[in-house]
Amino acid sequence: MAYKLPELPYAYDALEPHIDARTMEIHHTKHHAGYTNNLNAAIEGTELEKMSLREIFAHVSKHPVAVRNNGGGYWNHKLFWEIMSPDGGGQPSERMNIYKALMRDFGSYEEFKKQFSAAAATRFGSGWAWLCVDKGDKLFITSTPNQDNPLMDVADRKGTPILGLDVWEHAYYLNYQNRRPDYIEAFYNVINWQKVTENYNDANEGASKF
Ligand code: MN3
């Protein structure tokens, strides 16, 4: 079954002024659509058509590089759209499990933000910054190059991503030009913590959460 470009859960201009409408539209209709089409072309007629992306990522180093790049591009952007919202931003509610986990593993929201921003700012060239859950249900921050992600066997540190920030220039250049740190700071105004806490709760099925 072919992958379909997911619809955005909000309008292209919904995240303004933090992320501009033109960037969102090109990012979705050109970049994400391209990864989706190229993923379908890369797996068509192969055994990979019957496997989930998570299964493919777990052994991605054995598959053609087009599967790694476009499978990652499809999956990463799908997560990215979902963890942003015009109603988002600020700290997560104290009632959310993700708030409790952030406090447990980083000590404060500010410390989480500092580490996440550093990961996003220091990723050289194109890639992603991630907040992940490891097998022991502990949160950690990492970054990956290109369209890799921490579900892939090639990742330096493996885990389940629950929040991701695209730091490719195509994600910010129209509005921020070379000012990646300004784009990173703006991102905190649109994080959909409701979705991130759902992702956290869904990770490590069976793990006890508070
Ligand atoms: Mn992108």
PDB file of C-alpha atoms and ligand atoms in Angstrom:
ATOM      1  CA  MET A   1       0.000   0.000   0.000  1.00  0.00           C
ATOM      2  CA  ALA A   2       1.404   3.354  -1.003  1.00  0.00           C
ATOM      3  CA  TYR A   3       2.113   6.094   1.527  1.00  0.00           C
ATOM      4  CA  LYS A   4      -0.004   9.230   1.267  1.00  0.00           C
ATOM      5  CA  LEU A   5       1.037  12.776   2.052  1.00  0.00           C
ATOM      6  CA  PRO A   6      -0.716  13.506   5.375  1.00  0.00           C
ATOM      7  CA  GLU A   7      -2.833  16.633   5.565  1.00  0.00           C
ATOM      8  CA  LEU A   8      -1.712  19.332   7.968  1.00  0.00           C
ATOM      9  CA  PRO A   9      -3.911  19.518  11.091  1.00  0.00           C
ATOM     10  CA  TYR A  10      -4.065  23.349  10.668  1.00  0.00           C
ATOM     11  CA  ALA A  11      -3.868  25.989   7.932  1.00  0.00           C
ATOM     12  CA  TYR A  12      -0.566  26.996   6.354  1.00  0.00           C
ATOM     13  CA  ASP A  13      -0.694  30.388   8.059  1.00  0.00           C
ATOM     14  CA  ALA A  14      -1.768  29.011  11.462  1.00  0.00           C
ATOM     15  CA  LEU A  15       1.731  29.041  12.975  1.00  0.00           C
ATOM     16  CA  GLU A  16       2.508  32.646  12.036  1.00  0.00           C
ATOM     17  CA  PRO A  17       4.412  34.691  13.031  1.00  0.00           C
ATOM     18  CA  HIS A  18       6.662  31.896  14.294  1.00  0.00           C
ATOM     19  CA  ILE A  19       6.638  29.855  11.083  1.00  0.00           C
ATOM     20  CA  ASP A  20       5.395  31.675   7.982  1.00  0.00           C
ATOM     21  CA  ALA A  21       2.696  30.399   5.618  1.00  0.00           C
ATOM     22  CA  ARG A  22       4.871  30.331   2.485  1.00  0.00           C
ATOM     23  CA  THR A  23       7.495  28.180   4.205  1.00  0.00           C
ATOM     24  CA  MET A  24       4.820  25.819   5.530  1.00  0.00           C
ATOM     25  CA  GLU A  25       3.178  25.475   2.118  1.00  0.00           C
ATOM     26  CA  ILE A  26       6.418  24.768   0.220  1.00  0.00           C
ATOM     27  CA  HIS A  27       7.654  22.486   2.998  1.00  0.00           C
ATOM     28  CA  HIS A  28       4.463  20.421   2.892  1.00  0.00           C
ATOM     29  CA  THR A  29       3.509  20.432  -0.810  1.00  0.00           C
ATOM     30  CA  LYS A  30       7.029  20.206  -2.259  1.00  0.00           C
ATOM     31  CA  HIS A  31       9.459  18.725   0.265  1.00  0.00           C
ATOM     32  CA  HIS A  32       7.210  16.338   2.199  1.00  0.00           C
ATOM     33  CA  ALA A  33       5.334  15.393  -0.986  1.00  0.00           C
ATOM     34  CA  GLY A  34       8.669  14.655  -2.652  1.00  0.00           C
ATOM     35  CA  TYR A  35       9.812  12.342   0.141  1.00  0.00           C
ATOM     36  CA  THR A  36       6.441  10.575   0.049  1.00  0.00           C
ATOM     37  CA  ASN A  37       6.516   9.988  -3.726  1.00  0.00           C
ATOM     38  CA  ASN A  38      10.155   8.918  -3.703  1.00  0.00           C
ATOM     39  CA  LEU A  39       9.546   6.518  -0.790  1.00  0.00           C
ATOM     40  CA  ASN A  40       6.718   4.874  -2.726  1.00  0.00           C
ATOM     41  CA  ALA A  41       8.950   4.574  -5.801  1.00  0.00           C
ATOM     42  CA  ALA A  42      11.804   3.117  -3.717  1.00  0.00           C
ATOM     43  CA  ILE A  43       9.726   0.323  -2.145  1.00  0.00           C
ATOM     44  CA  GLU A  44       7.366  -0.479  -5.028  1.00  0.00           C
ATOM     45  CA  GLY A  45       7.511  -4.139  -5.965  1.00  0.00           C
ATOM     46  CA  THR A  46       9.872  -5.027  -3.092  1.00  0.00           C
ATOM     47  CA  GLU A  47       9.383  -6.900   0.181  1.00  0.00           C
ATOM     48  CA  LEU A  48       9.547  -3.529   1.977  1.00  0.00           C
ATOM     49  CA  GLU A  49       6.016  -2.753   0.797  1.00  0.00           C
ATOM     50  CA  LYS A  50       4.694  -5.194   3.391  1.00  0.00           C
ATOM     51  CA  MET A  51       6.798  -3.885   6.285  1.00  0.00           C
ATOM     52  CA  SER A  52       6.091  -0.986   8.616  1.00  0.00           C
ATOM     53  CA  LEU A  53       8.485   1.955   8.513  1.00  0.00           C
ATOM     54  CA  ARG A  54       9.592   1.128  12.059  1.00  0.00           C
ATOM     55  CA  GLU A  55      10.538  -2.380  10.936  1.00  0.00           C
ATOM     56  CA  ILE A  56      12.382  -0.935   7.945  1.00  0.00           C
ATOM     57  CA  PHE A  57      14.206   1.658  10.087  1.00  0.00           C
ATOM     58  CA  ALA A  58      15.427  -1.030  12.513  1.00  0.00           C
ATOM     59  CA  HIS A  59      17.572  -2.504   9.679  1.00  0.00           C
ATOM     60  CA  VAL A  60      17.752   0.510   7.373  1.00  0.00           C
ATOM     61  CA  SER A  61      21.496   0.117   6.768  1.00  0.00           C
ATOM     62  CA  LYS A  62      20.707  -3.042   4.758  1.00  0.00           C
ATOM     63  CA  HIS A  63      18.311  -1.266   2.410  1.00  0.00           C
ATOM     64  CA  PRO A  64      18.914   1.142  -0.504  1.00  0.00           C
ATOM     65  CA  VAL A  65      19.866   4.662   0.551  1.00  0.00           C
ATOM     66  CA  ALA A  66      16.714   6.009  -1.154  1.00  0.00           C
ATOM     67  CA  VAL A  67      14.655   4.085   1.421  1.00  0.00           C
ATOM     68  CA  ARG A  68      16.645   5.592   4.291  1.00  0.00           C
ATOM     69  CA  ASN A  69      16.445   9.163   2.966  1.00  0.00           C
ATOM     70  CA  ASN A  70      12.832   9.174   1.799  1.00  0.00           C
ATOM     71  CA  GLY A  71      11.439   6.869   4.480  1.00  0.00           C
ATOM     72  CA  GLY A  72      13.002   9.150   7.072  1.00  0.00           C
ATOM     73  CA  GLY A  73      11.757  12.213   5.224  1.00  0.00           C
ATOM     74  CA  TYR A  74       8.206  10.863   5.158  1.00  0.00           C
ATOM     75  CA  TRP A  75       8.144   9.766   8.826  1.00  0.00           C
ATOM     76  CA  ASN A  76      10.026  12.740  10.298  1.00  0.00           C
ATOM     77  CA  HIS A  77       7.800  15.371   8.677  1.00  0.00           C
ATOM     78  CA  LYS A  78       4.623  13.530   9.655  1.00  0.00           C
ATOM     79  CA  LEU A  79       5.730  13.732  13.291  1.00  0.00           C
ATOM     80  CA  PHE A  80       6.855  17.344  12.877  1.00  0.00           C
ATOM     81  CA  TRP A  81       3.435  18.604  11.682  1.00  0.00           C
ATOM     82  CA  GLU A  82       1.682  16.779  14.509  1.00  0.00           C
ATOM     83  CA  ILE A  83       3.813  18.127  17.345  1.00  0.00           C
ATOM     84  CA  MET A  84       3.107  21.743  16.377  1.00  0.00           C
ATOM     85  CA  SER A  85      -0.124  23.652  16.939  1.00  0.00           C
ATOM     86  CA  PRO A  86      -1.343  27.265  16.850  1.00  0.00           C
ATOM     87  CA  ASP A  87      -2.688  26.567  20.368  1.00  0.00           C
ATOM     88  CA  GLY A  88       0.639  25.213  21.580  1.00  0.00           C
ATOM     89  CA  GLY A  89       3.705  26.727  23.138  1.00  0.00           C
ATOM     90  CA  GLY A  90       5.026  27.431  26.574  1.00  0.00           C
ATOM     91  CA  GLN A  91       5.565  24.759  29.174  1.00  0.00           C
ATOM     92  CA  PRO A  92       3.490  21.578  29.233  1.00  0.00           C
ATOM     93  CA  SER A  93       0.742  21.437  31.845  1.00  0.00           C
ATOM     94  CA  GLU A  94       1.847  19.993  35.192  1.00  0.00           C
ATOM     95  CA  ARG A  95      -0.914  17.394  34.827  1.00  0.00           C
ATOM     96  CA  MET A  96       0.734  15.882  31.739  1.00  0.00           C
ATOM     97  CA  ASN A  97       3.023  12.876  32.026  1.00  0.00           C
ATOM     98  CA  ILE A  98       5.505  14.618  29.733  1.00  0.00           C
ATOM     99  CA  TYR A  99       5.826  17.423  32.298  1.00  0.00           C
ATOM    100  CA  LYS A 100       6.585  14.902  35.041  1.00  0.00           C
ATOM    101  CA  ALA A 101       9.100  13.104  32.811  1.00  0.00           C
ATOM    102  CA  LEU A 102      10.830  16.373  31.838  1.00  0.00           C
ATOM    103  CA  MET A 103      11.172  17.310  35.508  1.00  0.00           C
ATOM    104  CA  ARG A 104      12.463  13.824  36.395  1.00  0.00           C
ATOM    105  CA  ASP A 105      15.060  13.663  33.605  1.00  0.00           C
ATOM    106  CA  PHE A 106      16.092  17.327  33.105  1.00  0.00           C
ATOM    107  CA  GLY A 107      15.181  18.922  36.444  1.00  0.00           C
ATOM    108  CA  SER A 108      13.438  21.902  34.836  1.00  0.00           C
ATOM    109  CA  TYR A 109      11.760  23.046  31.615  1.00  0.00           C
ATOM    110  CA  GLU A 110      14.575  25.561  31.141  1.00  0.00           C
ATOM    111  CA  GLU A 111      17.210  22.825  31.273  1.00  0.00           C
ATOM    112  CA  PHE A 112      15.274  20.752  28.704  1.00  0.00           C
ATOM    113  CA  LYS A 113      15.021  23.808  26.466  1.00  0.00           C
ATOM    114  CA  LYS A 114      18.714  24.608  26.822  1.00  0.00           C
ATOM    115  CA  GLN A 115      19.793  21.094  25.846  1.00  0.00           C
ATOM    116  CA  PHE A 116      17.275  20.785  22.995  1.00  0.00           C
ATOM    117  CA  SER A 117      18.257  24.189  21.549  1.00  0.00           C
ATOM    118  CA  ALA A 118      21.936  23.248  21.729  1.00  0.00           C
ATOM    119  CA  ALA A 119      21.285  19.994  19.847  1.00  0.00           C
ATOM    120  CA  ALA A 120      19.362  21.885  17.144  1.00  0.00           C
ATOM    121  CA  ALA A 121      21.895  24.707  16.860  1.00  0.00           C
ATOM    122  CA  THR A 122      24.980  22.501  16.699  1.00  0.00           C
ATOM    123  CA  ARG A 123      23.692  19.980  14.155  1.00  0.00           C
ATOM    124  CA  PHE A 124      26.059  20.797  11.286  1.00  0.00           C
ATOM    125  CA  GLY A 125      24.320  21.166   7.921  1.00  0.00           C
ATOM    126  CA  SER A 126      20.921  19.536   7.484  1.00  0.00           C
ATOM    127  CA  GLY A 127      19.214  17.359  10.051  1.00  0.00           C
ATOM    128  CA  TRP A 128      16.925  17.122  13.049  1.00  0.00           C
ATOM    129  CA  ALA A 129      16.952  17.617  16.822  1.00  0.00           C
ATOM    130  CA  TRP A 130      14.945  15.084  18.827  1.00  0.00           C
ATOM    131  CA  LEU A 131      13.428  14.480  22.221  1.00  0.00           C
ATOM    132  CA  CYS A 132      13.288  10.695  22.595  1.00  0.00           C
ATOM    133  CA  VAL A 133      12.343   7.980  25.036  1.00  0.00           C
ATOM    134  CA  ASP A 134      14.774   5.100  25.596  1.00  0.00           C
ATOM    135  CA  LYS A 135      13.874   1.507  26.438  1.00  0.00           C
ATOM    136  CA  GLY A 136      14.087   2.312  30.146  1.00  0.00           C
ATOM    137  CA  ASP A 137      11.443   5.030  29.639  1.00  0.00           C
ATOM    138  CA  LYS A 138      13.990   7.803  30.207  1.00  0.00           C
ATOM    139  CA  LEU A 139      13.959  10.944  28.069  1.00  0.00           C
ATOM    140  CA  PHE A 140      17.041  12.024  26.132  1.00  0.00           C
ATOM    141  CA  ILE A 141      17.954  14.613  23.512  1.00  0.00           C
ATOM    142  CA  THR A 142      19.919  13.840  20.379  1.00  0.00           C
ATOM    143  CA  SER A 143      20.297  14.966  16.790  1.00  0.00           C
ATOM    144  CA  THR A 144      20.656  13.170  13.473  1.00  0.00           C
ATOM    145  CA  PRO A 145      21.964  14.221  10.037  1.00  0.00           C
ATOM    146  CA  ASN A 146      19.884  14.490   6.845  1.00  0.00           C
ATOM    147  CA  GLN A 147      16.590  12.535   7.182  1.00  0.00           C
ATOM    148  CA  ASP A 148      17.901   9.954   9.656  1.00  0.00           C
ATOM    149  CA  ASN A 149      16.086   9.482  12.963  1.00  0.00           C
ATOM    150  CA  PRO A 150      16.733   7.612  16.246  1.00  0.00           C
ATOM    151  CA  LEU A 151      14.552   4.655  15.171  1.00  0.00           C
ATOM    152  CA  MET A 152      17.232   3.771  12.597  1.00  0.00           C
ATOM    153  CA  ASP A 153      19.997   1.265  13.204  1.00  0.00           C
ATOM    154  CA  VAL A 154      22.480   3.874  11.945  1.00  0.00           C
ATOM    155  CA  ALA A 155      21.641   6.367  14.728  1.00  0.00           C
ATOM    156  CA  ASP A 156      24.290   7.191  17.342  1.00  0.00           C
ATOM    157  CA  ARG A 157      21.710   6.829  20.091  1.00  0.00           C
ATOM    158  CA  LYS A 158      18.532   4.854  19.536  1.00  0.00           C
ATOM    159  CA  GLY A 159      15.111   5.551  20.983  1.00  0.00           C
ATOM    160  CA  THR A 160      11.560   6.559  20.121  1.00  0.00           C
ATOM    161  CA  PRO A 161      11.259  10.196  18.978  1.00  0.00           C
ATOM    162  CA  ILE A 162       8.330  12.029  20.590  1.00  0.00           C
ATOM    163  CA  LEU A 163       9.273  15.592  19.525  1.00  0.00           C
ATOM    164  CA  GLY A 164      11.414  16.670  16.581  1.00  0.00           C
ATOM    165  CA  LEU A 165      12.641  19.909  15.043  1.00  0.00           C
ATOM    166  CA  ASP A 166      13.587  20.124  11.377  1.00  0.00           C
ATOM    167  CA  VAL A 167      16.742  22.247  11.066  1.00  0.00           C
ATOM    168  CA  TRP A 168      17.186  21.919   7.305  1.00  0.00           C
ATOM    169  CA  GLU A 169      17.458  25.412   5.789  1.00  0.00           C
ATOM    170  CA  HIS A 170      14.252  24.723   3.809  1.00  0.00           C
ATOM    171  CA  ALA A 171      12.405  24.782   7.162  1.00  0.00           C
ATOM    172  CA  TYR A 172      13.322  28.380   7.991  1.00  0.00           C
ATOM    173  CA  TYR A 173      15.359  30.201   5.343  1.00  0.00           C
ATOM    174  CA  LEU A 174      12.550  32.296   3.782  1.00  0.00           C
ATOM    175  CA  ASN A 175      11.704  33.919   7.102  1.00  0.00           C
ATOM    176  CA  TYR A 176      14.896  33.628   9.134  1.00  0.00           C
ATOM    177  CA  GLN A 177      17.633  33.371   6.458  1.00  0.00           C
ATOM    178  CA  ASN A 178      20.805  32.255   8.280  1.00  0.00           C
ATOM    179  CA  ARG A 179      19.384  32.921  11.761  1.00  0.00           C
ATOM    180  CA  ARG A 180      18.786  29.329  12.827  1.00  0.00           C
ATOM    181  CA  PRO A 181      18.856  30.239  16.564  1.00  0.00           C
ATOM    182  CA  ASP A 182      15.882  32.618  16.059  1.00  0.00           C
ATOM    183  CA  TYR A 183      13.903  29.840  14.342  1.00  0.00           C
ATOM    184  CA  ILE A 184      14.743  27.426  17.161  1.00  0.00           C
ATOM    185  CA  GLU A 185      13.562  29.949  19.766  1.00  0.00           C
ATOM    186  CA  ALA A 186      10.327  30.551  17.827  1.00  0.00           C
ATOM    187  CA  PHE A 187       9.592  26.810  17.734  1.00  0.00           C
ATOM    188  CA  TYR A 188       8.897  26.786  21.497  1.00  0.00           C
ATOM    189  CA  ASN A 189       5.840  28.969  20.838  1.00  0.00           C
ATOM    190  CA  VAL A 190       4.131  26.294  18.758  1.00  0.00           C
ATOM    191  CA  ILE A 191       4.963  22.970  20.460  1.00  0.00           C
ATOM    192  CA  ASN A 192       1.820  20.838  20.820  1.00  0.00           C
ATOM    193  CA  TRP A 193       2.521  19.369  24.268  1.00  0.00           C
ATOM    194  CA  GLN A 194      -0.783  17.483  24.243  1.00  0.00           C
ATOM    195  CA  LYS A 195       0.472  15.478  21.265  1.00  0.00           C
ATOM    196  CA  VAL A 196       3.974  15.094  22.736  1.00  0.00           C
ATOM    197  CA  THR A 197       2.560  13.684  25.964  1.00  0.00           C
ATOM    198  CA  GLU A 198       0.436  11.248  23.908  1.00  0.00           C
ATOM    199  CA  ASN A 199       3.588  10.192  22.036  1.00  0.00           C
ATOM    200  CA  TYR A 200       5.355   9.742  25.364  1.00  0.00           C
ATOM    201  CA  ASN A 201       2.499   7.664  26.770  1.00  0.00           C
ATOM    202  CA  ASP A 202       2.473   5.481  23.624  1.00  0.00           C
ATOM    203  CA  ALA A 203       6.228   4.818  23.708  1.00  0.00           C
ATOM    204  CA  ASN A 204       7.421   1.612  25.394  1.00  0.00           C
ATOM    205  CA  GLU A 205       4.117  -0.150  25.468  1.00  0.00           C
ATOM    206  CA  GLY A 206       3.618  -1.604  28.915  1.00  0.00           C
ATOM    207  CA  ALA A 207       6.079   0.692  30.660  1.00  0.00           C
ATOM    208  CA  SER A 208       4.683   2.176  33.834  1.00  0.00           C
ATOM    209  CA  LYS A 209       4.239   5.916  33.586  1.00  0.00           C
ATOM    210  CA  PHE A 210       4.085   7.577  36.967  1.00  0.00           C
TER     211      PHE A 210
HETATM  212 MN   MN3 B   1      11.960  19.431   6.093  1.00  0.00          MN
END
